[in-house]
Structure formats: structure tokens, C-alpha cells
XYZ file of C-alpha atoms in Angstrom:
170
model
C 163.557 198.004 186.038
C 166.271 198.678 188.571
C 164.446 196.991 191.451
C 166.970 194.180 191.955
C 165.429 191.223 190.106
C 168.701 190.367 188.356
C 170.638 190.736 191.612
C 168.280 188.264 193.311
C 168.684 185.811 190.416
C 172.474 186.064 190.658
C 172.267 185.458 194.410
C 169.999 182.430 193.822
C 172.318 181.047 191.131
C 175.313 181.383 193.412
C 173.427 179.645 196.245
C 172.543 176.712 193.971
C 176.134 176.450 192.709
C 177.661 176.765 196.188
C 174.993 174.698 198.013
C 174.214 177.540 200.393
C 170.773 178.434 201.754
C 169.046 181.085 199.627
C 168.505 184.294 201.596
C 169.983 182.354 204.555
C 166.692 180.480 204.978
C 165.757 178.263 202.026
C 167.919 175.166 201.623
C 168.852 174.306 198.036
C 167.333 170.910 197.225
C 169.379 170.169 194.114
C 172.716 171.997 194.134
C 174.698 171.804 190.944
C 175.577 173.532 187.693
C 173.879 176.845 186.957
C 173.537 178.734 183.690
C 173.095 182.480 184.127
C 172.043 183.987 180.783
C 171.637 187.735 181.129
C 170.385 189.714 178.160
C 171.127 193.158 179.558
C 174.481 192.732 181.312
C 177.978 192.363 179.956
C 180.515 189.943 181.428
C 182.108 192.546 183.688
C 178.785 193.522 185.244
C 177.705 189.917 185.885
C 181.057 189.050 187.458
C 180.982 192.205 189.609
C 177.522 191.212 190.854
C 178.673 187.634 191.473
C 181.544 188.920 193.613
C 179.133 191.111 195.602
C 176.817 188.125 196.122
C 179.739 185.869 197.144
C 180.870 188.514 199.625
C 177.321 188.828 201.016
C 177.162 185.035 201.437
C 180.582 185.132 203.140
C 181.828 182.288 200.935
C 185.201 180.832 201.770
C 187.873 180.624 199.081
C 187.124 176.900 198.676
C 183.378 177.584 198.322
C 184.076 180.325 195.766
C 186.256 177.966 193.762
C 183.637 175.185 193.882
C 180.856 177.592 192.876
C 183.051 178.949 190.093
C 183.314 175.464 188.594
C 179.505 175.127 188.610
C 178.601 178.577 187.252
C 178.259 179.172 183.534
C 177.773 182.850 182.742
C 176.320 183.879 179.399
C 176.317 187.702 179.164
C 174.259 188.735 176.152
C 174.223 192.541 176.343
C 173.880 193.813 172.803
C 172.764 190.433 171.418
C 169.151 189.642 170.531
C 168.434 186.158 171.844
C 164.699 185.896 171.226
C 163.237 182.423 171.391
C 160.613 183.075 168.741
C 160.399 184.969 165.509
C 157.036 185.980 164.089
C 156.219 187.167 160.626
C 153.734 189.830 161.657
C 152.606 190.547 158.122
C 151.715 186.935 157.260
C 150.990 185.243 160.566
C 148.867 187.622 162.577
C 147.571 185.657 165.533
C 149.376 182.461 164.493
C 151.801 180.704 166.783
C 155.415 181.729 166.342
C 157.902 179.471 164.676
C 161.124 178.382 166.251
C 163.911 180.448 164.766
C 167.239 179.069 163.601
C 168.811 181.207 166.309
C 166.675 179.421 168.911
C 167.605 175.983 167.608
C 171.279 176.991 167.687
C 170.884 178.288 171.267
C 169.214 175.070 172.475
C 171.793 172.927 170.642
C 174.647 174.929 172.170
C 173.205 174.489 175.659
C 172.835 170.767 174.992
C 176.520 170.478 174.090
C 177.461 172.472 177.199
C 175.208 170.512 179.546
C 177.456 169.260 182.341
C 177.572 165.487 182.959
C 175.327 165.862 186.017
C 172.880 168.077 184.117
C 171.780 171.626 184.880
C 170.258 172.387 188.263
C 169.184 175.895 187.337
C 168.902 177.873 184.100
C 168.225 181.598 184.437
C 167.111 183.618 181.399
C 166.838 187.275 182.347
C 164.869 189.275 181.396
C 161.874 187.408 179.992
C 161.288 190.112 177.363
C 164.786 189.556 175.951
C 164.271 185.835 175.386
C 160.603 185.761 174.381
C 158.775 186.976 171.332
C 158.219 190.718 171.083
C 154.589 190.157 172.147
C 155.290 187.591 174.890
C 154.503 189.996 177.726
C 151.140 191.052 176.288
C 149.938 188.122 174.139
C 148.986 184.789 175.747
C 149.812 182.705 172.669
C 153.253 184.295 172.361
C 153.888 183.771 176.078
C 152.799 180.125 175.812
C 155.160 179.557 172.892
C 158.006 181.048 174.903
C 157.231 178.884 177.927
C 157.125 175.758 175.719
C 160.639 176.516 174.552
C 161.755 177.106 178.142
C 160.353 173.649 178.915
C 162.697 172.255 176.267
C 165.583 173.749 178.207
C 164.270 172.169 181.404
C 164.475 168.817 179.646
C 168.216 169.066 178.934
C 169.744 166.139 180.767
C 173.278 165.296 181.693
C 174.847 161.914 180.960
C 174.905 160.968 184.638
C 171.239 161.728 185.316
C 169.023 158.684 185.800
C 165.899 158.353 183.688
C 162.974 160.068 185.330
C 165.146 162.489 187.265
C 163.995 166.071 187.251
C 165.445 168.397 184.672
C 166.672 171.867 185.374
C 164.614 174.551 187.010
C 164.235 177.288 184.402
C 163.540 180.817 185.587
C 162.424 183.431 183.091
């Protein structure tokens, strides 16, 4: 912790939303709407970090406004947003089951999917969105990744069939 992973993800999200090269070198291939879901930051902290990133990118007022229209911030500090729930007493070693909370989360993202679809969905940190065992148990990690793939499949109304879904970063 504290090494700057979240700061890099915020910088990447802002680059995708603003159509600016990431780290001044990597051109964004599919600029567009970005969901930043942060499990350990509150709204004030995410917005403070976004301002720092916008300043570092030297965004103009017009670029800031355009990026602001494409950024969807979901601060989840203090909220458990685990993809999977496991009944450890009854299902030892069994695959997790999708929780009602997960279905509600996916449904909510579907209703908020912009017409052009998501370009990037960031869920940070992985441990906050996965099962309790997802960082140490392959089956739990696989279940979590399968649900992330569902998010990648969220499509906007304007996306043609066969177009790529969102990039999902855990």
C-alpha cells in the first residue's frame, strides 16, 4: 500500500477521458467514458487526486470540462462491494455464488452505461471487489475475473456489434 497504484489509475482514467497520452508516451486507442470505482477513497480524496492529475497533464479548461463529462467517480470508502459471497461453512472449496449486491452493482452499471459504452472501468483495489480469498485462492480469483468480464461486456447503445467492450482494470 501507499506506493501510488491508485494515483496511476486515476492518471490513466483521466488520460482516457481527456484523450491525452498516458505518461506522455502511450496514445489512448479508445478514448471515452471512464468509471473510477475506488473502494478505499472518499469523494473528496478522489477529486483531489483528479485535480492533481489534471494539473500534471496541464489540461486546458476545455479539456478539463470534456474529461469531466466522461468521468464517472464511484467512491466506496466504508462500503463493502465484494463481487462474491462464499458460505465458508457449507461450501469449502466450492465456487462462490454471485451475491445480490453484485447483481445490483452490475445492473446499476448497465443503467449508467453511456450511449457510447465504457472505455475503461477501474475497480481498485482488487481485494475490495473480490472474494475474501481472491488474492490467495485460484478458484476465488477466477470467479472474480469472470464477473469482471461481465463488466467488460457492458455495451452502449451506439456501439456496433462486435466492437470491443470496456477495458476493466482490477
